[in-house]
Short mmCIF file of C-alpha atoms in Angstrom, two decimals:
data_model
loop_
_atom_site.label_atom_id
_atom_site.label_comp_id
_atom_site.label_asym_id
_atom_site.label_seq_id
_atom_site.Cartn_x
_atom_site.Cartn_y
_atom_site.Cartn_z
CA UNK F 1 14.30 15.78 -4.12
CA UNK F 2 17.92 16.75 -5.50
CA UNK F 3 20.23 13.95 -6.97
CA UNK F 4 17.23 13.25 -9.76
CA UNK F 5 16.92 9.86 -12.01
CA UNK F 6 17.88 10.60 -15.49
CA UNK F 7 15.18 12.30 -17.41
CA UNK F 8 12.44 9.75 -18.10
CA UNK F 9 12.66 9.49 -22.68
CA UNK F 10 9.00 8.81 -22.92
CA UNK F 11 9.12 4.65 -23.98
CA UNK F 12 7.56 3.18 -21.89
CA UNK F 13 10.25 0.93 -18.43
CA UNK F 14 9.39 -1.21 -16.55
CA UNK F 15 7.08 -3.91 -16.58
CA UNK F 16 5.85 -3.74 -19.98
CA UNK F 17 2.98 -4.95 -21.39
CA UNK F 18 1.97 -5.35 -25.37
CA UNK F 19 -0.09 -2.23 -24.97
CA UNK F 20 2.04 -0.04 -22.72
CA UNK F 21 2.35 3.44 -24.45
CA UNK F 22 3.90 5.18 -20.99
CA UNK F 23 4.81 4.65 -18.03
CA UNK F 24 4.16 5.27 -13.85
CA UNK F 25 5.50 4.20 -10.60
CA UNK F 26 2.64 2.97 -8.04
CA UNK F 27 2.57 4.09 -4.54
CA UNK F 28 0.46 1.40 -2.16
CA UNK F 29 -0.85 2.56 0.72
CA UNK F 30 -1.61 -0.05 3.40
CA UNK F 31 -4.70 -0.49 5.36
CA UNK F 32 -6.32 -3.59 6.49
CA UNK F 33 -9.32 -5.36 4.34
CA UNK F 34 -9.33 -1.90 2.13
CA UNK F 35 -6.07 -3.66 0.15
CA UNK F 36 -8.98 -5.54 -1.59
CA UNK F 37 -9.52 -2.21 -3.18
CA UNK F 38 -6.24 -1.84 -4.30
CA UNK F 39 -6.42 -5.26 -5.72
CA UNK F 40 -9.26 -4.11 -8.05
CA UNK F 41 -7.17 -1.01 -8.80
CA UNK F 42 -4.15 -3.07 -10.05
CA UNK F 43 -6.51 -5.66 -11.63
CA UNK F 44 -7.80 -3.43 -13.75
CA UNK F 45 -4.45 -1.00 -14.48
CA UNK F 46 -2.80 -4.45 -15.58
CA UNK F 47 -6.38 -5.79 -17.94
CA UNK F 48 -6.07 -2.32 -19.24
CA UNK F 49 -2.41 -2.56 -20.16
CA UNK F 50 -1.81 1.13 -21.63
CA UNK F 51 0.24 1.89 -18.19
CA UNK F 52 3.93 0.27 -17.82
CA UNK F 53 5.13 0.03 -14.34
CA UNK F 54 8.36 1.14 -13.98
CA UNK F 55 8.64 0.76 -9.98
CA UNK F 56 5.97 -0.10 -6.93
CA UNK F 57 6.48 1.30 -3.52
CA UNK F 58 4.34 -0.09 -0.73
CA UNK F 59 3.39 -0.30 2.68
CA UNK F 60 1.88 -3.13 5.06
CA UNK F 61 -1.20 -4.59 2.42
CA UNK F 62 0.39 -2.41 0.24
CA UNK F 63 3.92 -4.06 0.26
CA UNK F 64 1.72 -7.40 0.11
CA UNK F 65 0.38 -6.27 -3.01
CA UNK F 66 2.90 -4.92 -4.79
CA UNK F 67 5.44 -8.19 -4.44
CA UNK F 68 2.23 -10.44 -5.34
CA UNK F 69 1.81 -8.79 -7.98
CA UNK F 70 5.47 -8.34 -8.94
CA UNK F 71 6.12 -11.76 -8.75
CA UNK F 72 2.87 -12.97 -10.32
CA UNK F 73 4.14 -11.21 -13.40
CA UNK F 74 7.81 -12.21 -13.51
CA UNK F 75 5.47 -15.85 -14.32
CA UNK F 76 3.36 -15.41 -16.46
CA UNK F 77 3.59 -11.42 -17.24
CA UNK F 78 -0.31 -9.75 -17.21
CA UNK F 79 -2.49 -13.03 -16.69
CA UNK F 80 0.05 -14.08 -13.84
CA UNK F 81 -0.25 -11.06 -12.02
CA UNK F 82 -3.70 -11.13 -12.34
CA UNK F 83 -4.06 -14.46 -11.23
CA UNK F 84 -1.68 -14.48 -8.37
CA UNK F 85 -3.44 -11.11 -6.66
CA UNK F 86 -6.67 -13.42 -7.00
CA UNK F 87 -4.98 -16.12 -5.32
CA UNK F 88 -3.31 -14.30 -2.39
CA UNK F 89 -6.59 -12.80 -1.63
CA UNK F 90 -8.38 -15.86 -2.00
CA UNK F 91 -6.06 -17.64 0.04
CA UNK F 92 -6.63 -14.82 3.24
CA UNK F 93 -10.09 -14.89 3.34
CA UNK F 94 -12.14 -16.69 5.20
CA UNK F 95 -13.37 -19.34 2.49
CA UNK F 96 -9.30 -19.82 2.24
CA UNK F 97 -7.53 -22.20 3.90
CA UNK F 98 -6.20 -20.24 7.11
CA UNK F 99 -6.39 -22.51 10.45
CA UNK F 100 -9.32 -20.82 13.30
CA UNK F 101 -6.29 -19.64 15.43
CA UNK F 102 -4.46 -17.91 11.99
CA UNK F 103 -8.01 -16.63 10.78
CA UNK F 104 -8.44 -15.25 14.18
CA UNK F 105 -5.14 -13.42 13.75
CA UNK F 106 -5.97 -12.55 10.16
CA UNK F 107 -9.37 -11.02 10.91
CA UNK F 108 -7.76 -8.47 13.87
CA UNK F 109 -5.19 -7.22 11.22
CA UNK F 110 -7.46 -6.77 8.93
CA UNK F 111 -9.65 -4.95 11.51
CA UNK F 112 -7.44 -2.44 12.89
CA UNK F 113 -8.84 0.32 10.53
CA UNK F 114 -12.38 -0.57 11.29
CA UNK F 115 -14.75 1.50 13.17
CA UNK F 116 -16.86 -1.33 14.66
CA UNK F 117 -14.01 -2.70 16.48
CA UNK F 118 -12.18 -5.75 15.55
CA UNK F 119 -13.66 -9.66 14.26
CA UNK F 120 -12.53 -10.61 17.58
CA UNK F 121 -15.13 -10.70 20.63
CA UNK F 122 -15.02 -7.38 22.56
CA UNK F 123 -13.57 -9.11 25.58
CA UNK F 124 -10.42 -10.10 23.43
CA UNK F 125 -10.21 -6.95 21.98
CA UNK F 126 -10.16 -5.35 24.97
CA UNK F 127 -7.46 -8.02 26.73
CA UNK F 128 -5.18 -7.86 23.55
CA UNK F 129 -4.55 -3.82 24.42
CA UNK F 130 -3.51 -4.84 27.91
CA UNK F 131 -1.60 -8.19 26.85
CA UNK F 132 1.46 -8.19 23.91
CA UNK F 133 1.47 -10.55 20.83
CA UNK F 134 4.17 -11.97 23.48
CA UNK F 135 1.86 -13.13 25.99
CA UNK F 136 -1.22 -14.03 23.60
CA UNK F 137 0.64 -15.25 20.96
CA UNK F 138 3.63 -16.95 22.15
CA UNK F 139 4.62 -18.99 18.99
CA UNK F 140 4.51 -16.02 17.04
CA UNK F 141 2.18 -17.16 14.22
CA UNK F 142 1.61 -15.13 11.63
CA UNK F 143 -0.94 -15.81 9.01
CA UNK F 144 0.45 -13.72 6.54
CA UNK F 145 3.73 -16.25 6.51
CA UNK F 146 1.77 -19.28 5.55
CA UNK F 147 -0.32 -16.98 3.14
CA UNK F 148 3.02 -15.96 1.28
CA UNK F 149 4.86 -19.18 1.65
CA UNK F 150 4.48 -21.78 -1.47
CA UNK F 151 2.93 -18.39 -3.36
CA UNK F 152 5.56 -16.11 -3.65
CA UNK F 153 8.99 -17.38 -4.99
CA UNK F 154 11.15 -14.66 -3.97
CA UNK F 155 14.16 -15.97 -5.74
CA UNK F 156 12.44 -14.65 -8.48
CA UNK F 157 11.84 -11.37 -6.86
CA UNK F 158 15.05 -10.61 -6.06
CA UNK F 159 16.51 -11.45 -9.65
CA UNK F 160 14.49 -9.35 -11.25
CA UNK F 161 16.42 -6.27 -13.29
CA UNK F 162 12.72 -5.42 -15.54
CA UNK F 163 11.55 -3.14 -12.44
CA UNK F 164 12.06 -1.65 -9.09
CA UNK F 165 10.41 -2.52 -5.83
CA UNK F 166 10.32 -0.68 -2.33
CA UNK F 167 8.86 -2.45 0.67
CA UNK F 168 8.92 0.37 4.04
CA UNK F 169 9.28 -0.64 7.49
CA UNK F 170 9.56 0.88 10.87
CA UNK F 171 12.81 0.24 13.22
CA UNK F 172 11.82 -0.30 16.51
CA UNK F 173 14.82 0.65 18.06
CA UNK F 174 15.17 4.28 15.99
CA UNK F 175 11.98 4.90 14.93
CA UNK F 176 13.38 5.31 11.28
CA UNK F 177 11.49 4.30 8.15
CA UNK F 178 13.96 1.57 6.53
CA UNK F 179 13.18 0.90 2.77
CA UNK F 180 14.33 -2.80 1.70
CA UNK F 181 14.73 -3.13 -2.14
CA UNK F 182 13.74 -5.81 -4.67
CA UNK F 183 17.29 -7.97 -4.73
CA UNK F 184 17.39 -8.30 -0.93
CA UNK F 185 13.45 -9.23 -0.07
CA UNK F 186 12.48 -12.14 1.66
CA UNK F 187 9.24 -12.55 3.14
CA UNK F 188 10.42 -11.66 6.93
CA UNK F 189 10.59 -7.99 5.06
CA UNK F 190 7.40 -8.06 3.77
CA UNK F 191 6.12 -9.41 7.24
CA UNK F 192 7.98 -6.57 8.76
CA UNK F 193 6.21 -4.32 6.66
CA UNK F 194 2.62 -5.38 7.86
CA UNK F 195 3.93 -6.00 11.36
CA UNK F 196 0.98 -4.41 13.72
CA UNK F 197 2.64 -4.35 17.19
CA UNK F 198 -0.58 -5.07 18.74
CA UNK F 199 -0.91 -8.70 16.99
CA UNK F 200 2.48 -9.93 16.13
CA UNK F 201 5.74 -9.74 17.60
CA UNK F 202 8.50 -7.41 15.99
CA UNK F 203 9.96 -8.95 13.07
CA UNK F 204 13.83 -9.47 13.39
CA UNK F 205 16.39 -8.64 10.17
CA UNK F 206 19.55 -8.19 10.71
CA UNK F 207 19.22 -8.54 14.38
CA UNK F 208 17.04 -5.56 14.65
CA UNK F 209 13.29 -5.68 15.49
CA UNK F 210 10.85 -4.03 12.87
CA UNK F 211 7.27 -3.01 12.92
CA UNK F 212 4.71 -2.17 10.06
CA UNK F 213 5.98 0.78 7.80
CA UNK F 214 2.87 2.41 8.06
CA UNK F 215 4.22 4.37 11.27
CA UNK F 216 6.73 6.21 9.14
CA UNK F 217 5.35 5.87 6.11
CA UNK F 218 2.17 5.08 4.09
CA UNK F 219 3.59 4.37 1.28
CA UNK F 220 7.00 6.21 0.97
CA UNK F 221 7.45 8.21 -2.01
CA UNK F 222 10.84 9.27 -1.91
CA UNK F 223 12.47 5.92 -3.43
CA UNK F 224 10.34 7.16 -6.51
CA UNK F 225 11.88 10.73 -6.68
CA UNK F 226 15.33 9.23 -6.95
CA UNK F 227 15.51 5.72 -8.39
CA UNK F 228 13.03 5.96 -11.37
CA UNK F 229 13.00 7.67 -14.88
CA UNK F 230 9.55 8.49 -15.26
CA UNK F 231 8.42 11.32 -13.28
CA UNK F 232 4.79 9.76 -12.80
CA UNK F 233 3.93 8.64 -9.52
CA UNK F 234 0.31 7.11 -9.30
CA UNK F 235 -0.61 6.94 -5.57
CA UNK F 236 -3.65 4.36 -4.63
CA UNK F 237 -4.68 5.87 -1.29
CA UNK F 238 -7.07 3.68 0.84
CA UNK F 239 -7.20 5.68 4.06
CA UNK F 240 -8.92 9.19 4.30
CA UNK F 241 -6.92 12.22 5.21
CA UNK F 242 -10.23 13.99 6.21
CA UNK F 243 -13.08 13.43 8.03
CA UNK F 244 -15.98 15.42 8.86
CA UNK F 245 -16.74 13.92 12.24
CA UNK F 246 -16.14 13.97 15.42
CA UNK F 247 -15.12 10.49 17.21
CA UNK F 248 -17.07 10.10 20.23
CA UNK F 249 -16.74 6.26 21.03
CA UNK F 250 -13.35 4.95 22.65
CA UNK F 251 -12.84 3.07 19.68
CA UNK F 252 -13.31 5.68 17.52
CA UNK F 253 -11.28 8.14 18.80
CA UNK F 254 -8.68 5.09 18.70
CA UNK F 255 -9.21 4.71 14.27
CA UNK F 256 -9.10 7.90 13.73
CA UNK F 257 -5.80 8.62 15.93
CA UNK F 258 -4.38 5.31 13.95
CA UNK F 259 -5.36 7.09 10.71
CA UNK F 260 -3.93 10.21 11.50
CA UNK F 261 -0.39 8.38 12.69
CA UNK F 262 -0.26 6.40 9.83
CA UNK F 263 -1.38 9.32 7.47
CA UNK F 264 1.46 12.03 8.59
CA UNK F 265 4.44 11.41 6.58
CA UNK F 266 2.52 10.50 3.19
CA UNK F 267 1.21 14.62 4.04
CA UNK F 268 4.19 15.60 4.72
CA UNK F 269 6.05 14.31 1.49
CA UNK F 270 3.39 15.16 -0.68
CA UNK F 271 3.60 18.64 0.71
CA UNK F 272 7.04 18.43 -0.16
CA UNK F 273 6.33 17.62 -3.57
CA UNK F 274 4.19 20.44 -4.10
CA UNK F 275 6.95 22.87 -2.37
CA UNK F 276 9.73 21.68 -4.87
CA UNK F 277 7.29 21.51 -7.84
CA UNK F 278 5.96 25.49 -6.87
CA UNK F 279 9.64 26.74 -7.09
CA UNK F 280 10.73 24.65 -9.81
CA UNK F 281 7.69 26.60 -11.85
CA UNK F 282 8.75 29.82 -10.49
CA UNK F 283 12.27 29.47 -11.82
CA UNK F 284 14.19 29.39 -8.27
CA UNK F 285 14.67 25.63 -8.77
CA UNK F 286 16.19 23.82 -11.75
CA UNK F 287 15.23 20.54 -13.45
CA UNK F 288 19.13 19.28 -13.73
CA UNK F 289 18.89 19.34 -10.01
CA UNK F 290 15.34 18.73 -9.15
CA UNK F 291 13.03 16.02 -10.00
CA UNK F 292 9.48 17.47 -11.42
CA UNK F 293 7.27 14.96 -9.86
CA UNK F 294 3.47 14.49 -11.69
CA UNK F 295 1.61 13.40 -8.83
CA UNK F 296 -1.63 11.39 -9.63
CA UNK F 297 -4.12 9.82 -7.27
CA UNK F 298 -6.68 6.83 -7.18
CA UNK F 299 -8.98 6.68 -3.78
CA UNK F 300 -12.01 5.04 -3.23
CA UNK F 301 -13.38 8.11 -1.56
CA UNK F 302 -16.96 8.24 -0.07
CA UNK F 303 -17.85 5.13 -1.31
CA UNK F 304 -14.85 3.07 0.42
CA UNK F 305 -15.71 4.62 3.42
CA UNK F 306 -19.47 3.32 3.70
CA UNK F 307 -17.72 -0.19 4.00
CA UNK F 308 -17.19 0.59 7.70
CA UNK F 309 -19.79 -0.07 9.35
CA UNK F 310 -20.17 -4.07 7.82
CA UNK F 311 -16.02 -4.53 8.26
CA UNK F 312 -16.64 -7.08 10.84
CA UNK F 313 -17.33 -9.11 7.91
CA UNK F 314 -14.53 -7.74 5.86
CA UNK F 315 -12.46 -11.23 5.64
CA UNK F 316 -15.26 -12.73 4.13
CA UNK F 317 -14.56 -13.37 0.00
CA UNK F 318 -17.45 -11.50 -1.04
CA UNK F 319 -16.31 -8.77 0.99
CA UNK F 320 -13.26 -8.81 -1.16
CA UNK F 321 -14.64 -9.03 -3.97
CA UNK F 322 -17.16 -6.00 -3.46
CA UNK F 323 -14.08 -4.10 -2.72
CA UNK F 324 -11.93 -5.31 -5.85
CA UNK F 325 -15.23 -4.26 -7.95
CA UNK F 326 -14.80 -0.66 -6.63
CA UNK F 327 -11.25 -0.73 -7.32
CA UNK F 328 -11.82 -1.68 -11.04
CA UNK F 329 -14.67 0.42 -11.28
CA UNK F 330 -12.54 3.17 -9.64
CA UNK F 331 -9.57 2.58 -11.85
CA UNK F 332 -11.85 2.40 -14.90
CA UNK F 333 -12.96 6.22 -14.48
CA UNK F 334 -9.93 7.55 -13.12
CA UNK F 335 -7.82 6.12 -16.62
CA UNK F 336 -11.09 7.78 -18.52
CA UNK F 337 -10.72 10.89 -16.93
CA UNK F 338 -6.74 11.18 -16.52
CA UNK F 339 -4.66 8.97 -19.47
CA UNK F 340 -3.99 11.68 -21.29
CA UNK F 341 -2.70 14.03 -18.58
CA UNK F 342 0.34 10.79 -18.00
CA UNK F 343 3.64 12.30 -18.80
CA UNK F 344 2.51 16.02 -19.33
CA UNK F 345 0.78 17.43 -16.24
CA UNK F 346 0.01 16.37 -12.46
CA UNK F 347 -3.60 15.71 -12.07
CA UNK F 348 -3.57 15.92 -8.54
CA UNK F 349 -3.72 19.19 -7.33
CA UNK F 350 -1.26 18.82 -3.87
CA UNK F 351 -2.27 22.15 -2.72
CA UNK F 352 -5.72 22.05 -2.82
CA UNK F 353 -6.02 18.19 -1.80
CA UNK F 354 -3.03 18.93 1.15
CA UNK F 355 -2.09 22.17 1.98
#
C-alpha cells in the first residue's frame, strides 16, 4: 500500500451529486443472481445522494454493475443511473428479451453460486462438467453481449475524466489478475470479467485468453489504495466468507469450494489492510508513505443467504426485485448506522470480521 494518492481534502470527487457531502470508492463483488442485491445497494446509495463516488472497482456482476451504472450516469447523472441498472436487469431476466438458447446460458451463470444446482436439467448440468463451452457452445454466445450491446455506450465510458473505474480479470495463460481501466473498456473486458470457464469460452484481448476475475479477485481493492483521494472504500460483499455447515451433497461441496476460490484474495487484501492500518497506528508506518484505508462493508448477511434454496428461480424479475428490496433496505440501515463514521473511522472491524 506504499506510493499513496494524494491526501483526500474532504470535498466531495467523483461522481457528484447535488447532495454529496463526502465521498467513497465502491468495491463490487461478483456472484451470480445475488448482483440483484447489489443493484438495490447502489439504487439506494445513488436516491440517497449524500455519498459521491469517487471510483468503482468490480468483479464479474460486479464489473456489470459498476459500468451500468457508470455509464447510466454520464446520461442523465442520478435518474440515469438509476434507470439504466433497472434496465440491464430487466433486460437479463427472464420476462426480458433473451432468446431460450441465451436464457438457457443466462440462467447457468447466474446459477453457479446456487446450492440447488443450476436452472438447467440435472442431466445438462452434469454433461456441461464433462463437455467445454467449446463443444456445447460452439458459436460462443454469450448473453451478457446482447444484454450490454445497444445499452452501454462505451465511448462514453472511456471519455469519462469525473471518475475512475476498475474492471478485474483472470489471464488464462498466467493466472494473474489483470485490472483494465475506464479509457480502455470495451465490452469484451467486461465479458472477460464475468467469463465462467464452465459456460463460455475464454474471452480474447490482446491476443490473450481471459476468464472471470473472480479467480484472482472478488473485487480487487488495490486500484483503490493507489489511484483515489479518498481513503473510503465501501465494499458490497454478496458471497459469505463463513459458513456454519458442513457440505455433504456433491454439489455442495462443489459451491462452497467455488466460494472459497473466489473468496481468497478479497481475505487476503483485506488482511493486508488491517496489517498496514495496525502499524500505521502503532507509529512503525507513516502516512506520507502509507495509505490509511477506512474500510466499510454492506452484505446481505443471513437474510441473502435464505435465497438459496428458491435460486432455481433466481432469473425470474420478481426474484430480482426481492433481492434489489434487500439491497435498499440493506443500504438504508447501513447509511443510518454508519454516515457519520465516512471520512473519520473504519467501521469495519478487519480483525474481528477476517483475522
Amino acid at each position: 500500500m506504499t506510493g499513496r494518492a494524494a491526501q483526500h481534502n474532504g470535498a466531495p470527487c467523483g461522481l457528484i451529486g447535488p447532495k454529496a457531502e463526502k465521498s467513497v470508492s465502491l468495491a463490487l463483488q461478483g456472484g451470480g443472481a445475488h448482483g440483484a442485491f447489489t443493484w438495490g445497494v447502489l439504487d439506494y446509495l445513488l436516491e440517497d445522494g449524500r455519498l459521491a463516488i469517487e471510483a468503482i472497482t468490480g468483479t464479474s456482476a460486479g464489473a456489470l454493475n459498476a459500468v451500468v451504472l457508470f455509464e447510466g450516469w454520464l446520461e442523465g447523472g442520478i435518474d440515469g443511473a438509476r434507470a439504466q441498472l433497472r434496465q440491464f436487469w430487466k433486460r437479463v431476466s427472464l420476462d426480458g428479451s433473451l432468446s431460450p438458447l441465451q436464457r438457457t446460458l443466462f440462467d447457468r451463470f447466474l446459477s453457479y453460486w446456487s446450492a440447488d444446482g443450476s436452472a438447467a436439467p440435472s442431466w445438462l448440468d452434469a454433461w456441461s462438467r464433462m463437455a467445454s463451452p467449446y463443444d456445447l457452445n460452439p458459436l460462443d454466445i454469450n448473453p451478457l453481449k446482447d444484454a450490454l450491446d445497444g445499452l452501454i455506450n462505451f465511448e462514453r465510458v472511456r471519455a469519462c475524466v469525473d471518475a475512475k473505474l476498475f474492471v478485474a480479470a483472470t489471464n488464462v495463460w498466467s493466472g494473474k489478475i489483470r485490472i483494465f481501466k475506464g479509457p480502455e473498456l470495451t465490452v469484451d473486458h467486461v465479458l472477460a470479467s464475468a467469463c465462467l470457464p464452465m459456460i463460455f469460452k475464454a474471452v480474447e484481448i490482446d491476443g490473450e485468453p481471459y476468464w472471470d476475475g473472480g479467480y484472482t479477485s472478488n473485487p480487487a481493492l488495490f486500484p483503490l489504495f493507489y489511484e483515489t483521494r479518498t481513503d473510503d472504500i465501501l465494499l458490497v460483499q454478496i458471497n459469505p466468507i463463513e459458513r456454519r455447515s458442513t457440505p455433504r451433497t456433491a454439489q455442495e461441496i462443489q459451491n462452497r469450494m467455488t466460494e472459497i476460490t473466489f473468496n481468497a484474495n478479497l481475505l487476503h487484501e483485506l488482511r493486508t489492510i488491517e496489517f498496514v492500518t495496525r502499524l500505521i497506528d502503532d507509529g512503525k508506518l507513516s502516512t506520507k508513505d502509507y495509505k490509511r484505508v477506512l474500510m466499510h462493508r454492506i452484505h446481505g448477511g443471513r437474510k441473502l443467504d435464505e435465497f438459496t434454496a428458491s435460486s432455481r428461480l433466481n432469473a425470474r424479475w420478481e426474484f430480482f426485485k426481492e433481492l434489489k428490496d434487500l439491497g435498499r433496505a440493506t443500504a438504508r440501515q447501513w447509511l443510518s448506522d454508519n454516515y457519520q463514521a465516512i471520512g473519520r473511522e473504519s467501521t469495519l472491524d478487519l480483525r474481528a470480521a477476517y483475522s
